[in-house]
């Protein structure tokens, strides 16, 4: 529900709902990435970056969802970091990459030649 609220432009509601999801899920990486994106959309970049930092620390020891991080970076307006995260997601063969061509959260990247190249590579895998 929190992710849907974020897509409907109700970022404040999304933050509240996703905070609850983080608690219920015992702070899974995916729930944290969704919460970070909601913070970014709610004009709370410091909160979003704090979560990104914690996910990057998790990645050193294990796993962080690069596809989810790309969504956060894009919500923060950092296209370069979003593309780099998507490249890493493709390298790690994240399952979410199968939705890359239709995921509305990546609309801002659709006209970027680097995104088009990444999409072509993802589709050829």
Short mmCIF file of N, CA, C and O in Angstrom, two decimals:
data_model
loop_
_atom_site.label_atom_id
_atom_site.label_comp_id
_atom_site.label_asym_id
_atom_site.label_seq_id
_atom_site.Cartn_x
_atom_site.Cartn_y
_atom_site.Cartn_z
N UNK A 1 0.83 -1.19 0.00
CA UNK A 1 0.00 0.00 0.00
C UNK A 1 0.88 1.26 0.00
O UNK A 1 0.54 2.24 -0.63
N UNK A 2 1.99 1.19 0.72
CA UNK A 2 2.87 2.35 0.77
C UNK A 2 3.47 2.67 -0.59
O UNK A 2 3.58 3.84 -0.96
N UNK A 3 3.84 1.65 -1.32
CA UNK A 3 4.40 1.88 -2.66
C UNK A 3 3.33 2.47 -3.58
O UNK A 3 3.63 3.34 -4.39
N UNK A 4 2.10 2.01 -3.44
CA UNK A 4 1.01 2.57 -4.24
C UNK A 4 0.76 4.02 -3.88
O UNK A 4 0.53 4.86 -4.75
N UNK A 5 0.80 4.33 -2.57
CA UNK A 5 0.64 5.73 -2.14
C UNK A 5 1.72 6.61 -2.76
O UNK A 5 1.44 7.72 -3.20
N UNK A 6 2.94 6.11 -2.81
CA UNK A 6 4.04 6.88 -3.40
C UNK A 6 3.77 7.17 -4.86
O UNK A 6 3.99 8.29 -5.33
N UNK A 7 3.26 6.19 -5.58
CA UNK A 7 2.96 6.37 -7.01
C UNK A 7 1.80 7.33 -7.22
O UNK A 7 1.73 7.99 -8.25
N UNK A 8 0.90 7.41 -6.28
CA UNK A 8 -0.25 8.32 -6.40
C UNK A 8 0.09 9.73 -5.93
O UNK A 8 -0.80 10.58 -5.85
N UNK A 9 1.35 9.96 -5.56
CA UNK A 9 1.74 11.30 -5.12
C UNK A 9 1.43 11.57 -3.66
O UNK A 9 1.43 12.73 -3.24
N UNK A 10 1.18 10.54 -2.91
CA UNK A 10 0.87 10.69 -1.49
C UNK A 10 2.07 10.21 -0.67
O UNK A 10 2.00 9.24 0.07
N UNK A 11 3.19 10.92 -0.83
CA UNK A 11 4.45 10.50 -0.23
C UNK A 11 4.41 10.46 1.29
O UNK A 11 4.99 9.57 1.90
N UNK A 12 3.72 11.41 1.90
CA UNK A 12 3.65 11.43 3.36
C UNK A 12 2.96 10.16 3.87
O UNK A 12 3.42 9.52 4.82
N UNK A 13 1.85 9.79 3.24
CA UNK A 13 1.16 8.55 3.60
C UNK A 13 2.04 7.33 3.33
O UNK A 13 2.04 6.37 4.10
N UNK A 14 2.78 7.41 2.22
CA UNK A 14 3.67 6.30 1.85
C UNK A 14 4.74 6.09 2.92
O UNK A 14 5.03 4.95 3.29
N UNK A 15 5.32 7.18 3.41
CA UNK A 15 6.35 7.06 4.45
C UNK A 15 5.78 6.35 5.67
O UNK A 15 6.39 5.41 6.20
N UNK A 16 4.62 6.77 6.12
CA UNK A 16 4.01 6.15 7.30
C UNK A 16 3.74 4.66 7.07
O UNK A 16 4.05 3.82 7.93
N UNK A 17 3.18 4.34 5.92
CA UNK A 17 2.84 2.94 5.63
C UNK A 17 4.11 2.10 5.50
O UNK A 17 4.19 0.97 6.01
N UNK A 18 5.12 2.64 4.84
CA UNK A 18 6.34 1.87 4.62
C UNK A 18 7.18 1.74 5.89
O UNK A 18 7.89 0.75 6.06
N UNK A 19 7.07 2.71 6.78
CA UNK A 19 7.74 2.55 8.08
C UNK A 19 7.14 1.33 8.79
O UNK A 19 7.87 0.55 9.41
N UNK A 20 5.84 1.20 8.70
CA UNK A 20 5.16 0.04 9.30
C UNK A 20 5.62 -1.25 8.61
O UNK A 20 5.85 -2.27 9.27
N UNK A 21 5.75 -1.21 7.29
CA UNK A 21 6.20 -2.39 6.54
C UNK A 21 7.62 -2.79 6.95
O UNK A 21 7.92 -3.98 7.08
N UNK A 22 8.48 -1.81 7.17
CA UNK A 22 9.84 -2.09 7.62
C UNK A 22 9.80 -2.82 8.96
O UNK A 22 10.50 -3.82 9.18
N UNK A 23 8.96 -2.35 9.86
CA UNK A 23 8.83 -2.99 11.17
C UNK A 23 8.31 -4.43 11.03
O UNK A 23 8.88 -5.35 11.61
N UNK A 24 7.26 -4.60 10.25
CA UNK A 24 6.67 -5.93 10.10
C UNK A 24 7.60 -6.91 9.40
O UNK A 24 7.56 -8.11 9.67
N UNK A 25 8.44 -6.40 8.50
CA UNK A 25 9.32 -7.29 7.73
C UNK A 25 10.68 -7.50 8.38
O UNK A 25 11.55 -8.13 7.79
N UNK A 26 10.84 -6.95 9.57
CA UNK A 26 12.13 -7.02 10.26
C UNK A 26 13.22 -6.34 9.43
O UNK A 26 14.34 -6.83 9.31
N UNK A 27 12.85 -5.22 8.83
CA UNK A 27 13.77 -4.36 8.08
C UNK A 27 14.47 -5.06 6.93
O UNK A 27 15.70 -5.01 6.78
N UNK A 28 13.68 -5.70 6.07
CA UNK A 28 14.27 -6.29 4.88
C UNK A 28 14.83 -5.18 3.99
O UNK A 28 14.37 -4.03 4.04
N UNK A 29 15.79 -5.54 3.16
CA UNK A 29 16.42 -4.57 2.28
C UNK A 29 15.41 -3.95 1.32
O UNK A 29 15.45 -2.75 1.04
N UNK A 30 14.49 -4.76 0.82
CA UNK A 30 13.50 -4.24 -0.13
C UNK A 30 12.56 -3.25 0.54
O UNK A 30 12.21 -2.23 -0.05
N UNK A 31 12.14 -3.54 1.77
CA UNK A 31 11.25 -2.61 2.45
C UNK A 31 11.98 -1.31 2.78
O UNK A 31 11.39 -0.22 2.68
N UNK A 32 13.24 -1.41 3.14
CA UNK A 32 14.03 -0.20 3.42
C UNK A 32 14.22 0.64 2.16
O UNK A 32 14.14 1.87 2.21
N UNK A 33 14.48 -0.01 1.03
CA UNK A 33 14.64 0.73 -0.22
C UNK A 33 13.34 1.46 -0.59
O UNK A 33 13.37 2.61 -1.02
N UNK A 34 12.22 0.80 -0.41
CA UNK A 34 10.93 1.44 -0.69
C UNK A 34 10.70 2.63 0.24
O UNK A 34 10.21 3.68 -0.19
N UNK A 35 11.06 2.48 1.51
CA UNK A 35 10.93 3.58 2.46
C UNK A 35 11.85 4.75 2.08
O UNK A 35 11.44 5.91 2.13
N UNK A 36 13.06 4.43 1.68
CA UNK A 36 13.99 5.49 1.27
C UNK A 36 13.43 6.27 0.08
O UNK A 36 13.51 7.51 0.04
N UNK A 37 12.85 5.57 -0.88
CA UNK A 37 12.25 6.25 -2.03
C UNK A 37 11.10 7.15 -1.59
O UNK A 37 10.96 8.28 -2.06
N UNK A 38 10.28 6.67 -0.67
CA UNK A 38 9.16 7.48 -0.18
C UNK A 38 9.68 8.74 0.52
O UNK A 38 9.13 9.82 0.34
N UNK A 39 10.75 8.60 1.29
CA UNK A 39 11.35 9.78 1.92
C UNK A 39 11.83 10.77 0.86
O UNK A 39 11.62 11.97 1.00
N UNK A 40 12.47 10.26 -0.18
CA UNK A 40 12.95 11.13 -1.25
C UNK A 40 11.79 11.87 -1.91
O UNK A 40 11.86 13.08 -2.15
N UNK A 41 10.71 11.15 -2.18
CA UNK A 41 9.54 11.77 -2.81
C UNK A 41 8.84 12.74 -1.87
O UNK A 41 8.14 13.65 -2.32
N UNK A 42 9.04 12.56 -0.56
CA UNK A 42 8.43 13.43 0.44
C UNK A 42 9.37 14.60 0.80
O UNK A 42 9.18 15.24 1.82
N UNK A 43 10.35 14.82 -0.04
CA UNK A 43 11.30 15.93 0.14
C UNK A 43 12.07 15.80 1.44
O UNK A 43 12.29 16.79 2.15
N UNK A 44 12.48 14.59 1.75
CA UNK A 44 13.29 14.29 2.93
C UNK A 44 14.56 13.57 2.47
O UNK A 44 14.78 12.40 2.77
N UNK A 45 15.42 14.28 1.72
CA UNK A 45 16.60 13.62 1.15
C UNK A 45 17.58 13.09 2.20
O UNK A 45 18.22 12.06 1.97
N UNK A 46 17.69 13.75 3.33
CA UNK A 46 18.61 13.26 4.36
C UNK A 46 18.17 11.90 4.90
O UNK A 46 18.99 11.01 5.12
N UNK A 47 16.87 11.74 5.10
CA UNK A 47 16.35 10.44 5.56
C UNK A 47 16.58 9.37 4.50
O UNK A 47 16.96 8.24 4.83
N UNK A 48 16.35 9.72 3.25
CA UNK A 48 16.56 8.77 2.16
C UNK A 48 18.03 8.36 2.09
O UNK A 48 18.36 7.17 1.97
N UNK A 49 18.93 9.33 2.18
CA UNK A 49 20.36 9.03 2.10
C UNK A 49 20.84 8.20 3.29
O UNK A 49 21.73 7.36 3.15
N UNK A 50 20.28 8.43 4.46
CA UNK A 50 20.66 7.63 5.63
C UNK A 50 20.32 6.16 5.40
O UNK A 50 21.10 5.26 5.75
N UNK A 51 19.17 5.91 4.80
CA UNK A 51 18.78 4.53 4.51
C UNK A 51 19.68 3.96 3.42
O UNK A 51 20.11 2.79 3.50
N UNK A 52 19.98 4.75 2.39
CA UNK A 52 20.90 4.30 1.35
C UNK A 52 22.23 3.89 1.97
O UNK A 52 22.78 2.83 1.65
N UNK A 53 22.75 4.71 2.87
CA UNK A 53 24.02 4.39 3.53
C UNK A 53 23.95 3.06 4.26
O UNK A 53 24.87 2.24 4.19
N UNK A 54 22.83 2.83 4.96
CA UNK A 54 22.71 1.56 5.69
C UNK A 54 22.61 0.38 4.72
O UNK A 54 23.17 -0.69 4.99
N UNK A 55 21.94 0.58 3.59
CA UNK A 55 21.85 -0.50 2.60
C UNK A 55 23.19 -0.76 1.94
O UNK A 55 23.54 -1.91 1.65
N UNK A 56 23.96 0.30 1.71
CA UNK A 56 25.30 0.11 1.12
C UNK A 56 26.20 -0.66 2.09
O UNK A 56 27.00 -1.49 1.67
N UNK A 57 26.05 -0.40 3.39
CA UNK A 57 26.82 -1.17 4.38
C UNK A 57 26.39 -2.63 4.37
O UNK A 57 27.21 -3.53 4.48
N UNK A 58 25.11 -2.87 4.21
CA UNK A 58 24.61 -4.25 4.10
C UNK A 58 25.20 -4.94 2.88
O UNK A 58 25.48 -6.13 2.91
N UNK A 59 25.34 -4.19 1.80
CA UNK A 59 25.84 -4.77 0.56
C UNK A 59 27.26 -5.29 0.72
O UNK A 59 27.64 -6.29 0.10
N UNK A 60 28.04 -4.62 1.54
CA UNK A 60 29.42 -5.06 1.78
C UNK A 60 29.42 -6.44 2.44
O UNK A 60 30.22 -7.30 2.10
N UNK A 61 28.52 -6.64 3.37
CA UNK A 61 28.46 -7.90 4.10
C UNK A 61 27.58 -8.94 3.43
O UNK A 61 27.62 -10.11 3.79
N UNK A 62 26.77 -8.54 2.48
CA UNK A 62 25.85 -9.50 1.89
C UNK A 62 25.14 -8.96 0.67
O UNK A 62 25.70 -8.90 -0.41
N UNK A 63 23.93 -8.49 0.85
CA UNK A 63 23.09 -8.12 -0.29
C UNK A 63 22.32 -6.84 -0.02
O UNK A 63 21.83 -6.61 1.08
N UNK A 64 22.23 -6.04 -1.06
CA UNK A 64 21.33 -4.89 -1.08
C UNK A 64 20.71 -4.85 -2.47
O UNK A 64 21.41 -5.07 -3.46
N UNK A 65 19.43 -4.60 -2.57
CA UNK A 65 18.76 -4.64 -3.87
C UNK A 65 19.13 -3.43 -4.73
O UNK A 65 18.65 -2.33 -4.51
N UNK A 66 19.99 -3.64 -5.69
CA UNK A 66 20.45 -2.53 -6.55
C UNK A 66 19.31 -1.92 -7.35
O UNK A 66 19.27 -0.73 -7.57
N UNK A 67 18.37 -2.74 -7.76
CA UNK A 67 17.20 -2.23 -8.49
C UNK A 67 16.42 -1.27 -7.60
O UNK A 67 16.01 -0.19 -8.02
N UNK A 68 16.22 -1.65 -6.34
CA UNK A 68 15.53 -0.79 -5.38
C UNK A 68 16.32 0.49 -5.10
O UNK A 68 15.74 1.57 -4.99
N UNK A 69 17.62 0.35 -4.98
CA UNK A 69 18.46 1.54 -4.76
C UNK A 69 18.39 2.48 -5.97
O UNK A 69 18.40 3.70 -5.81
N UNK A 70 18.32 1.91 -7.16
CA UNK A 70 18.21 2.75 -8.36
C UNK A 70 16.95 3.61 -8.30
O UNK A 70 16.98 4.79 -8.67
N UNK A 71 15.88 3.04 -7.81
CA UNK A 71 14.63 3.81 -7.67
C UNK A 71 14.81 4.98 -6.70
O UNK A 71 14.29 6.06 -6.92
N UNK A 72 15.55 4.73 -5.63
CA UNK A 72 15.78 5.80 -4.65
C UNK A 72 16.65 6.89 -5.26
O UNK A 72 16.33 8.08 -5.16
N UNK A 73 17.74 6.49 -5.90
CA UNK A 73 18.61 7.48 -6.53
C UNK A 73 17.84 8.31 -7.55
O UNK A 73 18.02 9.53 -7.64
N UNK A 74 16.98 7.68 -8.31
CA UNK A 74 16.20 8.41 -9.30
C UNK A 74 15.25 9.39 -8.63
O UNK A 74 15.10 10.52 -9.07
N UNK A 75 14.62 8.98 -7.54
CA UNK A 75 13.72 9.87 -6.80
C UNK A 75 14.48 11.06 -6.21
O UNK A 75 13.92 12.14 -6.05
N UNK A 76 15.76 10.86 -5.93
CA UNK A 76 16.61 11.95 -5.44
C UNK A 76 17.15 12.81 -6.58
O UNK A 76 17.80 13.81 -6.34
N UNK A 77 16.88 12.40 -7.82
CA UNK A 77 17.33 13.17 -8.98
C UNK A 77 18.73 12.83 -9.45
O UNK A 77 19.29 13.53 -10.28
N UNK A 78 19.29 11.74 -8.95
CA UNK A 78 20.65 11.35 -9.33
C UNK A 78 20.59 10.25 -10.39
O UNK A 78 20.64 9.06 -10.07
N UNK A 79 20.51 10.66 -11.64
CA UNK A 79 20.37 9.71 -12.74
C UNK A 79 21.62 8.85 -12.90
O UNK A 79 21.52 7.66 -13.22
N UNK A 80 22.78 9.45 -12.69
CA UNK A 80 24.03 8.71 -12.84
C UNK A 80 24.10 7.55 -11.85
O UNK A 80 24.43 6.42 -12.23
N UNK A 81 23.80 7.82 -10.59
CA UNK A 81 23.82 6.77 -9.58
C UNK A 81 22.73 5.72 -9.85
O UNK A 81 22.94 4.53 -9.62
N UNK A 82 21.58 6.17 -10.34
CA UNK A 82 20.50 5.24 -10.67
C UNK A 82 20.94 4.28 -11.77
O UNK A 82 20.73 3.06 -11.66
N UNK A 83 21.55 4.81 -12.81
CA UNK A 83 22.02 3.95 -13.91
C UNK A 83 23.11 3.00 -13.43
O UNK A 83 23.11 1.82 -13.80
N UNK A 84 24.02 3.49 -12.60
CA UNK A 84 25.09 2.62 -12.08
C UNK A 84 24.49 1.49 -11.24
O UNK A 84 24.93 0.34 -11.33
N UNK A 85 23.48 1.79 -10.46
CA UNK A 85 22.82 0.76 -9.65
C UNK A 85 22.12 -0.26 -10.54
O UNK A 85 22.13 -1.46 -10.25
N UNK A 86 21.52 0.20 -11.63
CA UNK A 86 20.85 -0.73 -12.55
C UNK A 86 21.86 -1.63 -13.26
O UNK A 86 21.58 -2.82 -13.48
N UNK A 87 23.00 -1.09 -13.60
CA UNK A 87 24.06 -1.91 -14.20
C UNK A 87 24.44 -3.02 -13.23
O UNK A 87 24.55 -4.19 -13.59
N UNK A 88 24.61 -2.64 -11.97
CA UNK A 88 24.97 -3.64 -10.95
C UNK A 88 23.85 -4.66 -10.76
O UNK A 88 24.10 -5.85 -10.58
N UNK A 89 22.60 -4.20 -10.80
CA UNK A 89 21.46 -5.12 -10.67
C UNK A 89 21.45 -6.14 -11.81
O UNK A 89 21.17 -7.32 -11.59
N UNK A 90 21.79 -5.68 -12.99
CA UNK A 90 21.85 -6.59 -14.13
C UNK A 90 22.98 -7.59 -13.95
O UNK A 90 22.81 -8.79 -14.19
N UNK A 91 24.14 -7.11 -13.50
CA UNK A 91 25.28 -8.00 -13.25
C UNK A 91 24.92 -9.06 -12.21
O UNK A 91 25.35 -10.21 -12.32
N UNK A 92 24.14 -8.67 -11.21
CA UNK A 92 23.75 -9.61 -10.15
C UNK A 92 22.51 -10.42 -10.51
O UNK A 92 22.04 -11.22 -9.71
N UNK A 93 21.99 -10.18 -11.69
CA UNK A 93 20.82 -10.89 -12.20
C UNK A 93 19.63 -10.79 -11.24
O UNK A 93 18.95 -11.79 -10.94
N UNK A 94 19.38 -9.57 -10.78
CA UNK A 94 18.24 -9.36 -9.89
C UNK A 94 16.94 -9.62 -10.64
O UNK A 94 16.77 -9.16 -11.78
N UNK A 95 16.05 -10.31 -9.99
CA UNK A 95 14.79 -10.69 -10.64
C UNK A 95 13.95 -9.48 -11.06
O UNK A 95 13.22 -9.55 -12.05
N UNK A 96 14.05 -8.38 -10.37
CA UNK A 96 13.25 -7.19 -10.70
C UNK A 96 13.61 -6.58 -12.05
O UNK A 96 12.82 -5.82 -12.60
N UNK A 97 14.76 -6.94 -12.57
CA UNK A 97 15.18 -6.38 -13.85
C UNK A 97 14.26 -6.80 -15.01
O UNK A 97 14.22 -6.13 -16.02
N UNK A 98 13.51 -7.86 -14.84
CA UNK A 98 12.61 -8.29 -15.91
C UNK A 98 11.50 -7.26 -16.15
O UNK A 98 10.89 -7.25 -17.22
N UNK A 99 11.27 -6.39 -15.17
CA UNK A 99 10.22 -5.37 -15.29
C UNK A 99 10.76 -4.01 -15.72
O UNK A 99 10.01 -3.04 -15.79
N UNK A 100 12.04 -3.94 -16.01
CA UNK A 100 12.69 -2.66 -16.29
C UNK A 100 12.00 -1.87 -17.41
O UNK A 100 11.81 -0.66 -17.30
N UNK A 101 11.59 -2.53 -18.46
CA UNK A 101 10.99 -1.84 -19.61
C UNK A 101 9.63 -1.23 -19.31
O UNK A 101 9.23 -0.26 -19.95
N UNK A 102 8.94 -1.76 -18.30
CA UNK A 102 7.58 -1.28 -18.02
C UNK A 102 7.43 -0.61 -16.67
O UNK A 102 6.37 -0.08 -16.37
N UNK A 103 8.47 -0.63 -15.86
CA UNK A 103 8.38 -0.06 -14.52
C UNK A 103 8.21 1.46 -14.62
O UNK A 103 9.10 2.16 -15.09
N UNK A 104 7.07 2.00 -14.17
CA UNK A 104 6.83 3.44 -14.30
C UNK A 104 7.78 4.29 -13.47
O UNK A 104 7.96 5.48 -13.76
N UNK A 105 8.42 3.71 -12.50
CA UNK A 105 9.34 4.48 -11.66
C UNK A 105 10.60 4.89 -12.42
O UNK A 105 11.33 5.77 -11.98
N UNK A 106 10.86 4.27 -13.56
CA UNK A 106 12.03 4.61 -14.36
C UNK A 106 11.70 5.47 -15.58
O UNK A 106 12.52 5.62 -16.48
N UNK A 107 10.53 6.05 -15.58
CA UNK A 107 10.09 6.88 -16.70
C UNK A 107 11.09 8.00 -17.01
O UNK A 107 11.34 8.30 -18.18
N UNK A 108 11.67 8.59 -15.99
CA UNK A 108 12.60 9.71 -16.19
C UNK A 108 13.87 9.29 -16.94
O UNK A 108 14.57 10.14 -17.49
N UNK A 109 14.15 7.99 -17.00
CA UNK A 109 15.35 7.51 -17.69
C UNK A 109 15.07 7.02 -19.11
O UNK A 109 16.01 6.74 -19.85
N UNK A 110 13.83 6.92 -19.49
CA UNK A 110 13.47 6.28 -20.76
C UNK A 110 14.18 6.88 -21.98
O UNK A 110 14.51 6.15 -22.91
N UNK A 111 14.42 8.17 -21.99
CA UNK A 111 15.05 8.80 -23.17
C UNK A 111 16.58 8.84 -23.08
O UNK A 111 17.23 9.28 -24.00
N UNK A 112 17.14 8.35 -22.00
CA UNK A 112 18.59 8.34 -21.81
C UNK A 112 19.20 7.19 -22.62
O UNK A 112 18.80 6.04 -22.47
N UNK A 113 20.16 7.49 -23.50
CA UNK A 113 20.78 6.43 -24.32
C UNK A 113 21.42 5.32 -23.47
O UNK A 113 21.39 4.16 -23.86
N UNK A 114 21.97 5.68 -22.32
CA UNK A 114 22.57 4.66 -21.45
C UNK A 114 21.50 3.70 -20.91
O UNK A 114 21.74 2.50 -20.80
N UNK A 115 20.32 4.24 -20.62
CA UNK A 115 19.22 3.39 -20.16
C UNK A 115 18.76 2.48 -21.30
O UNK A 115 18.51 1.29 -21.08
N UNK A 116 18.68 3.03 -22.50
CA UNK A 116 18.26 2.22 -23.65
C UNK A 116 19.25 1.07 -23.89
O UNK A 116 18.83 -0.05 -24.17
N UNK A 117 20.53 1.35 -23.76
CA UNK A 117 21.53 0.32 -23.93
C UNK A 117 21.42 -0.75 -22.84
O UNK A 117 21.52 -1.95 -23.11
N UNK A 118 21.19 -0.30 -21.62
CA UNK A 118 21.03 -1.24 -20.50
C UNK A 118 19.79 -2.11 -20.70
O UNK A 118 19.81 -3.31 -20.48
N UNK A 119 18.72 -1.48 -21.15
CA UNK A 119 17.49 -2.21 -21.41
C UNK A 119 17.70 -3.27 -22.50
O UNK A 119 17.25 -4.40 -22.36
N UNK A 120 18.41 -2.90 -23.55
CA UNK A 120 18.69 -3.85 -24.61
C UNK A 120 19.52 -5.03 -24.10
O UNK A 120 19.26 -6.19 -24.45
N UNK A 121 20.49 -4.73 -23.24
CA UNK A 121 21.31 -5.78 -22.65
C UNK A 121 20.47 -6.68 -21.75
O UNK A 121 20.60 -7.92 -21.80
N UNK A 122 19.60 -6.09 -20.96
CA UNK A 122 18.75 -6.85 -20.06
C UNK A 122 17.82 -7.77 -20.86
O UNK A 122 17.57 -8.91 -20.46
N UNK A 123 17.30 -7.28 -21.95
CA UNK A 123 16.38 -8.07 -22.76
C UNK A 123 17.07 -9.19 -23.50
O UNK A 123 16.45 -10.20 -23.86
N UNK A 124 18.39 -9.05 -23.74
CA UNK A 124 19.11 -10.10 -24.44
C UNK A 124 19.59 -11.21 -23.52
O UNK A 124 20.03 -12.25 -23.97
N UNK A 125 19.51 -10.97 -22.22
CA UNK A 125 19.98 -11.97 -21.24
C UNK A 125 19.04 -13.14 -21.17
O UNK A 125 17.92 -13.13 -21.28
#
